[in-house]
Short mmCIF file of C-alpha atoms and ligand atoms in Angstrom, two decimals:
data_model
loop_
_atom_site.label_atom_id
_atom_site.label_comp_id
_atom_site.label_asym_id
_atom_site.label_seq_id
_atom_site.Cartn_x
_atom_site.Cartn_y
_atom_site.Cartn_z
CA UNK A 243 93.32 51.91 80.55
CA UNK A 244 95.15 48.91 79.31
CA UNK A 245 98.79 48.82 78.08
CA UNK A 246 97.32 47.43 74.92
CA UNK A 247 96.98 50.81 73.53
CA UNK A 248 100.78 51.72 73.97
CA UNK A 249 102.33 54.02 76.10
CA UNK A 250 101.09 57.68 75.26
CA UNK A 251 97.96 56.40 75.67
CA UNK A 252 98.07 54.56 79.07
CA UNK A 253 99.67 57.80 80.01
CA UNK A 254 96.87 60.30 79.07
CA UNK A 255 93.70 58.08 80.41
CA UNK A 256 95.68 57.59 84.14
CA UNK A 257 96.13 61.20 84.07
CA UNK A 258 92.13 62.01 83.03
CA UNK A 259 91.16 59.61 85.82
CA UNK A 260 93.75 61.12 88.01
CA UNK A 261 92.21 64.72 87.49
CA UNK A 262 88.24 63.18 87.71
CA UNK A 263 89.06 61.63 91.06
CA UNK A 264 91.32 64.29 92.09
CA UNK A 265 88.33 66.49 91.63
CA UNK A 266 85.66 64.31 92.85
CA UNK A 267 87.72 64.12 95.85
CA UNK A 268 88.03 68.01 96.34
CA UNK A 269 84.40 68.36 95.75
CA UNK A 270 83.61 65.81 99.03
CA UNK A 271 86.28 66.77 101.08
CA UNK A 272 84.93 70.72 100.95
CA UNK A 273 81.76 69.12 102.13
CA UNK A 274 83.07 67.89 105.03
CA UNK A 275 85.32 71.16 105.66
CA UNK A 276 82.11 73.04 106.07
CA UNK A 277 80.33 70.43 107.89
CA UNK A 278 83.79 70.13 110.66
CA UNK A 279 84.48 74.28 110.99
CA UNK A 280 87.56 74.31 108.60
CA UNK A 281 86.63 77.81 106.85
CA UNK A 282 87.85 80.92 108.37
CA UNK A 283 87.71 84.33 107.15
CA UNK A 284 90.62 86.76 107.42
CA UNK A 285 90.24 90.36 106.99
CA UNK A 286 92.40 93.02 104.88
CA UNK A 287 92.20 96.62 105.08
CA UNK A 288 90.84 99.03 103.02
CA UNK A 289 92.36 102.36 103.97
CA UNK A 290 90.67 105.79 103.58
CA UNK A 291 93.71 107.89 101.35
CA UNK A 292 92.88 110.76 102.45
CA UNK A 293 92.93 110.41 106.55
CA UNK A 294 94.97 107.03 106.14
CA UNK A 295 92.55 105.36 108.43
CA UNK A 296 91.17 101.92 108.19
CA UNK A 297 87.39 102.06 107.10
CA UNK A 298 86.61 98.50 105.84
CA UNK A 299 87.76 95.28 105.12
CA UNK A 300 87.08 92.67 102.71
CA UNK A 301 86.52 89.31 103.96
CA UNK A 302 88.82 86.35 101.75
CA UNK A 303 87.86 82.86 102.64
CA UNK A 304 90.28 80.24 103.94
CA UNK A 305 90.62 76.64 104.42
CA UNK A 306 92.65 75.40 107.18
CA UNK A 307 92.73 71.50 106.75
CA UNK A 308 93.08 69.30 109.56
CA UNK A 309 96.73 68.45 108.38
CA UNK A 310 97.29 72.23 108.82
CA UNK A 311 97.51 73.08 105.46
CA UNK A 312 96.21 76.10 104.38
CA UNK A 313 94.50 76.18 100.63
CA UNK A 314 93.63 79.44 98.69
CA UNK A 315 90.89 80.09 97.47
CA UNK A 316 91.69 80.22 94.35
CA UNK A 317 91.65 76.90 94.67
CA UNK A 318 88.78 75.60 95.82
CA UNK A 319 86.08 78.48 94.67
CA UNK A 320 85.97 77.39 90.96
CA UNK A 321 85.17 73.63 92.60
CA UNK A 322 82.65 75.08 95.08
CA UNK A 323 81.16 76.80 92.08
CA UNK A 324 80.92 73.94 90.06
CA UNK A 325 79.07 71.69 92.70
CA UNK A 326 76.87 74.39 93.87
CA UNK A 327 78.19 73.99 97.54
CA UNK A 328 78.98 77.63 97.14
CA UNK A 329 75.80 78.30 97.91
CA UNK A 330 75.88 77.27 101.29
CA UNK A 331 79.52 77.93 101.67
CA UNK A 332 78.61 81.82 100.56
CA UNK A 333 75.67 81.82 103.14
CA UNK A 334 78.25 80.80 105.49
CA UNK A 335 80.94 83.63 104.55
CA UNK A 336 77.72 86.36 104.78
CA UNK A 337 76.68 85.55 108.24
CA UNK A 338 79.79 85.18 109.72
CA UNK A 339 81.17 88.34 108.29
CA UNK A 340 78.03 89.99 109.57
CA UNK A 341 78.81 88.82 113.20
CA UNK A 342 82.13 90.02 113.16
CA UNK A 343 80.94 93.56 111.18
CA UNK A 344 78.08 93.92 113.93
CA UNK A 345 80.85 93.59 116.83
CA UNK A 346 83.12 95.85 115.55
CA UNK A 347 80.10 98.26 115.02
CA UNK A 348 78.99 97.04 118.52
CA UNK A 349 82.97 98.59 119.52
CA UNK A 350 83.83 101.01 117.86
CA UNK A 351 80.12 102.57 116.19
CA UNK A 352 80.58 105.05 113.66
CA UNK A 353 84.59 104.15 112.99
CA UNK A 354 84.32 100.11 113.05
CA UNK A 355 84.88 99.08 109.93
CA UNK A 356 82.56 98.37 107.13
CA UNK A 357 83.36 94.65 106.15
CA UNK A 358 83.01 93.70 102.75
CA UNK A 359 81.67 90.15 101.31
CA UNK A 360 82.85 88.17 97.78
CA UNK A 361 79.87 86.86 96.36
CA UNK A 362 80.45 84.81 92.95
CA UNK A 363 78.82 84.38 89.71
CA UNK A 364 76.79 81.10 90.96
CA UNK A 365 75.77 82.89 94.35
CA UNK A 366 73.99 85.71 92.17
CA UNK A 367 72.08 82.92 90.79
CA UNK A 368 70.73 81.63 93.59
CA UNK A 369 67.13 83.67 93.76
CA UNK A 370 67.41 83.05 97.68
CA UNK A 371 70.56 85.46 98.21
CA UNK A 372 68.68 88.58 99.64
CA UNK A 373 66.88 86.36 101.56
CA UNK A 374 70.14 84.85 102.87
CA UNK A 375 71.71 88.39 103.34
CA UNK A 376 68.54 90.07 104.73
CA UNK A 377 68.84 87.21 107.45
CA UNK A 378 71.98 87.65 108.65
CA UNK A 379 71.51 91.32 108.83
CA UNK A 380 68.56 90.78 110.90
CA UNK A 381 70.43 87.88 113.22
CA UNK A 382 73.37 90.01 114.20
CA UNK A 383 71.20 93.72 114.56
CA UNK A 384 73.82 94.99 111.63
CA UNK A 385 72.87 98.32 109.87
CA UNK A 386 72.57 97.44 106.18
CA UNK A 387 74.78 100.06 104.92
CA UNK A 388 77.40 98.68 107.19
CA UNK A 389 78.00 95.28 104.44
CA UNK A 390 79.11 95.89 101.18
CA UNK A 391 78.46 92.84 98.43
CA UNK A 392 81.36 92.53 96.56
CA UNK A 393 80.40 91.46 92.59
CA UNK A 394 82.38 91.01 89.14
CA UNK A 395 81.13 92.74 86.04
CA UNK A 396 81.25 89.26 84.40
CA UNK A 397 78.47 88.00 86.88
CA UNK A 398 76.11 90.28 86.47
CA UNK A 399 76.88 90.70 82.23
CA UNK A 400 74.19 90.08 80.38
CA UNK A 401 71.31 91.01 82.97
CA UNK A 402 68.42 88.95 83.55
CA UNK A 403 68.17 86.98 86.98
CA UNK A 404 71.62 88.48 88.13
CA UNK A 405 71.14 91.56 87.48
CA UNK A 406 67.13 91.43 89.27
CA UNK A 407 69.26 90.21 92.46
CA UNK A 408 71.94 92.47 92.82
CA UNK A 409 68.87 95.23 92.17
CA UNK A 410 67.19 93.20 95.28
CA UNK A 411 70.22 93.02 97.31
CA UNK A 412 70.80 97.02 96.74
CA UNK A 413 67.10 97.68 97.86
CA UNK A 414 68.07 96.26 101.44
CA UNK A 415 70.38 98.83 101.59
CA UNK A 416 73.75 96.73 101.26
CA UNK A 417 76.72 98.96 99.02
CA UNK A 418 76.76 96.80 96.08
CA UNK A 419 80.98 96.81 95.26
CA UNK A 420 81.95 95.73 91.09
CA UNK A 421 85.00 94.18 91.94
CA UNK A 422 88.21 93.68 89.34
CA UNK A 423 86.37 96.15 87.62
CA UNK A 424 87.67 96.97 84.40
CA UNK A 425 88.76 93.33 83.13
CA UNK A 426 84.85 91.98 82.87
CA UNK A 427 83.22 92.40 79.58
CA UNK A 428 80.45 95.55 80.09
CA UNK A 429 82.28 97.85 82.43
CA UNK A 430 80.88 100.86 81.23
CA UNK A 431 77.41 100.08 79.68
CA UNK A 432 76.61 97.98 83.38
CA UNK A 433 76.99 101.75 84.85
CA UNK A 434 73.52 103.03 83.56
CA UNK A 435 71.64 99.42 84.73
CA UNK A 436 72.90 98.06 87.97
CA UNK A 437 73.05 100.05 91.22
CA UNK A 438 76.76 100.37 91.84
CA UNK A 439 77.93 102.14 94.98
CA UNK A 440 81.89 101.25 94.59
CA UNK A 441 83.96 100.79 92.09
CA UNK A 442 86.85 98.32 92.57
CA UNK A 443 89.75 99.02 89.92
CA UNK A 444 91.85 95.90 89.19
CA UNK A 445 95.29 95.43 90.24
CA UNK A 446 96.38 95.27 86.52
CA UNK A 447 95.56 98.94 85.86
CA UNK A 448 97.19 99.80 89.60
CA UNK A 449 100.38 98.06 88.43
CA UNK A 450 100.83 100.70 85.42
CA UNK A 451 100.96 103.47 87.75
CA UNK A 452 104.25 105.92 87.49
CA UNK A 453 105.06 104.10 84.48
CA UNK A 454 104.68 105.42 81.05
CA UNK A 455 101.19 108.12 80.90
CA UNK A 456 100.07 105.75 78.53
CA UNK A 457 100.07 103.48 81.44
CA UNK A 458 98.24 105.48 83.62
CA UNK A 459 95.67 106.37 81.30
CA UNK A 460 93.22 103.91 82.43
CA UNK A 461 93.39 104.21 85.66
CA UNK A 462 92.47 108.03 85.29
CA UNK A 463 90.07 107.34 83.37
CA UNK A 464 88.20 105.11 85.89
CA UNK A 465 88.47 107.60 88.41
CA UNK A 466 86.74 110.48 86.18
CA UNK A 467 83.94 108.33 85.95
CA UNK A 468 83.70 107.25 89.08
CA UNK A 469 83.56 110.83 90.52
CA UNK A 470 80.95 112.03 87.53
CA UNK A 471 78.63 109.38 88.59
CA UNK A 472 79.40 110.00 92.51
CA UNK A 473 80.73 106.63 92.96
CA UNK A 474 83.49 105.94 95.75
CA UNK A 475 86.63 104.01 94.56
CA UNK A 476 89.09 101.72 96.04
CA UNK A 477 92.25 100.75 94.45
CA UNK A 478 93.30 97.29 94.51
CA UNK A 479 96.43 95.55 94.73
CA UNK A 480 98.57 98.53 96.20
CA UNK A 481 102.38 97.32 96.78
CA UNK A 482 104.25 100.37 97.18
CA UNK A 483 104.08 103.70 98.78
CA UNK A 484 105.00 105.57 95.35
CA UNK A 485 101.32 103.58 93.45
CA UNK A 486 99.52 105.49 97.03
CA UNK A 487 100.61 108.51 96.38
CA UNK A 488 99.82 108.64 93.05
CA UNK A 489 96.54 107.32 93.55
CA UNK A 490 95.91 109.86 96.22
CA UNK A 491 97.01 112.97 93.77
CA UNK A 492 94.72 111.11 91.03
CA UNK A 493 91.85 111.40 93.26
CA UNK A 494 91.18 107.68 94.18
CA UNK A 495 89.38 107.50 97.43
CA UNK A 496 90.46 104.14 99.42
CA UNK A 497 93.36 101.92 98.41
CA UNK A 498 93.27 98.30 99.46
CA UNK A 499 96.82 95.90 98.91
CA UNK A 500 99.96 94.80 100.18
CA UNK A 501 101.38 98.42 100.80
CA UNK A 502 99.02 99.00 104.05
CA UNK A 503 97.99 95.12 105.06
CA UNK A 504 97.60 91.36 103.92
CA UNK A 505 94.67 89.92 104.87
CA UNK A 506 94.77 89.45 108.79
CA UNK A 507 92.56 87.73 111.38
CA UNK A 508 90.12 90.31 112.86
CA UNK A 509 91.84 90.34 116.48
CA UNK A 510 94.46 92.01 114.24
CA UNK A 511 92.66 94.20 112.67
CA UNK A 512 91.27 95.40 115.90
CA UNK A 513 94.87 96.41 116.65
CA UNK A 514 94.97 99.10 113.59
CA UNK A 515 91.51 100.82 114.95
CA UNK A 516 91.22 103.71 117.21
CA UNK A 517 91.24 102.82 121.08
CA UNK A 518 87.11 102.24 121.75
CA UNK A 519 85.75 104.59 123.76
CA UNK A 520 84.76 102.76 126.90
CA UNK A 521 81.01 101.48 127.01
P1 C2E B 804 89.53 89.17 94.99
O1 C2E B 804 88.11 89.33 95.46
O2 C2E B 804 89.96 90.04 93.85
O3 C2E B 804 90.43 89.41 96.28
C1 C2E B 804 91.69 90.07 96.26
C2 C2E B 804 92.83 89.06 96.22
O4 C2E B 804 94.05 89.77 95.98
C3 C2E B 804 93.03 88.30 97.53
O5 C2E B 804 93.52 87.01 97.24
C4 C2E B 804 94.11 89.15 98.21
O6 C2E B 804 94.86 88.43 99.18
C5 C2E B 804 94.95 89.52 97.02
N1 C2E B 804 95.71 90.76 97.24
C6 C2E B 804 95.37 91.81 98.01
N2 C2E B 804 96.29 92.80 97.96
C7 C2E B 804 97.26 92.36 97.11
C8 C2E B 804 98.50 92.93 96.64
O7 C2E B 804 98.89 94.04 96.99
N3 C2E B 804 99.23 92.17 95.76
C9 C2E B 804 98.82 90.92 95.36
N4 C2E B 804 99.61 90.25 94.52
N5 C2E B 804 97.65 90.36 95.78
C10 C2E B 804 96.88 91.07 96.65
P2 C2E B 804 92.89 85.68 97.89
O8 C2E B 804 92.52 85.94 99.33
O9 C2E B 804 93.79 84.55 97.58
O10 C2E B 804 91.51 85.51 97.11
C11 C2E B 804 91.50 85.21 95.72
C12 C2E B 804 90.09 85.30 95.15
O11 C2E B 804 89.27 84.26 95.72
C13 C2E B 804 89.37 86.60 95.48
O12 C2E B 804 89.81 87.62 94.59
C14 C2E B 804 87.93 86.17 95.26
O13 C2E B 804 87.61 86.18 93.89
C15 C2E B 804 87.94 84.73 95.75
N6 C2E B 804 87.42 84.69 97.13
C16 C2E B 804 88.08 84.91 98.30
N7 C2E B 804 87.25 84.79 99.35
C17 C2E B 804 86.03 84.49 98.84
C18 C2E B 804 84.72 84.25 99.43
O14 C2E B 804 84.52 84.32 100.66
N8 C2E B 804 83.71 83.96 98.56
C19 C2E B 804 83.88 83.93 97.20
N9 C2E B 804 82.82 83.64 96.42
N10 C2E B 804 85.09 84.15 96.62
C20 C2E B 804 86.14 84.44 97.43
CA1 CA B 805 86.89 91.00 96.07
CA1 CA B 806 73.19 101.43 97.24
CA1 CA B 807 89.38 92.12 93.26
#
């Protein structure tokens, strides 16, 4: 941009080229963060309401940069997305949360925790993600049942290719998860076509809780249906011990959110199982 086109207008084209190159930057540097190990996973509990026991986790993604900065993930998914690196980034998340699912189950058996897996709109695109999944199950001897694929209504609306995946994914025996569920655009009519095992009910309806019944409504709503069609639930988003309560007394099953845990490394969430019964 030259000044010749007065101020405002300098102004605006530095800050497009800004944004292009702040963006083209992003898009190498997550490149090399996947090439040089700077992905972790932590881990945050999703806790059984009823017996108050941990009995999965869901894995978030994090980038530790070599300054020591940590981004979220909010952050850098859309970008991932965009490039298509999620692919391989997503292939990454699903076999190292397999490794660390299959040593818990290696632990603790039948009361390690079931881990949990985000998998985004672009992943379900990729025709290769059952074979990615079926890999890593095979690579780390990890019961199917014992990975849940976490998906959003919105990725899966409108059927087609998506929706033929997650029906793939489900026939390896994987618990297929909706996640935010209740904000996408189908909620109810994606019920009767894709195999759903769990419903996830957004934080937004878990927020209205003990607050006016109109409030509430929703969220016991959700959980009618989810028991009529036999499907477990898991509250997201739980802050307070008053939103647990009432979720137990409206029948919601697990309860993920600040209340019990943030997401923690998996040496810490080691520390919340029972002892393991020695080998
Ligand atoms: P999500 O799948 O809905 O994950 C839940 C987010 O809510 C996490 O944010 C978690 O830290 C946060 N959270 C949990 N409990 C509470 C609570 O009680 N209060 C509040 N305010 N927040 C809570 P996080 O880790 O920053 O992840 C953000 C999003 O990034 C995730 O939303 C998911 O869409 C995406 N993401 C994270 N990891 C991955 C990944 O491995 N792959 C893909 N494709 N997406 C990922
Ligand atoms: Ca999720
Ligand atoms: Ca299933
Ligand atoms: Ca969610």
């Amino acid at each position: 941009a030259s000044a010749a086109g007065g101020h405002r207008v300098v102004c605006y084209d530095t800050l497009l080229d800004q944004q292009s190159g702040t963006h083209a930057r992003l898009a190498a540097e997550l490149r090399h963060a996947l090439d040089d190990g700077e992905f972790h996973l932590l881990y945050q509990p999703i806790i059984d309401l009823g017996s108050g026991h941990v009995t999965s986790v869901e894995s978030l993604i994090r980038w530790q940069r070599a300054d020591g900065r940590v981004v979220s993930p909010a952050d850098f998914i859309p970008v991932a997305e965009e490039t298509g690196l999620i692919v391989e980034l997503g292939a990454w998340v699903i076999d190292t949360a397999s490794a660390q699912a299959a040593d818990w189950h290696d632990r603790h058996g039948p009361h390690a925790p079931k881990v949990a897996v985000n998998v985004s709109a672009r992943q379900l695109l990729d025709p290769a993600l059952p074979r990615t999944v079926a890999a890593a199950l095979a690579r780390h001897s990890l019961p199917p049942h014992r990975l849940t694929v976490e998906l959003t209504e919105t990725a899966v609306f409108g059927g087609g290719p998506a929706l033929a995946t997650v029906r793939a994914l489900a026939e390896l025996g994987v618990a297929i998860a909706l996640d935010d569920f209740g904000t996408g655009h189908s909620s109810l009519s994606l019920l009767r076509t894709c195999p759903v095992d769990v419903l996830k009910v957004d934080k937004s309806f878990i927020d209205g809780l003990n607050g006016a019944p109109e409030q509430e409504a929703i969220a016991v709503a959700l959980s009618g249906i989810a028991t009529s069609l036999h499907l477990r639930t898991v509250a997201e988003g739980v802050e307070t011990a008053a939103q647990a309560d009432r979720l137990r007394d409206l029948g919601y099953h697990h309860a993920q959110g600040f209340h019990f845990s943030r997401p923690i490394p998996a040496d810490a969430v080691d520390a919340l199982l029972p002892a393991a019964e020695p080998a």
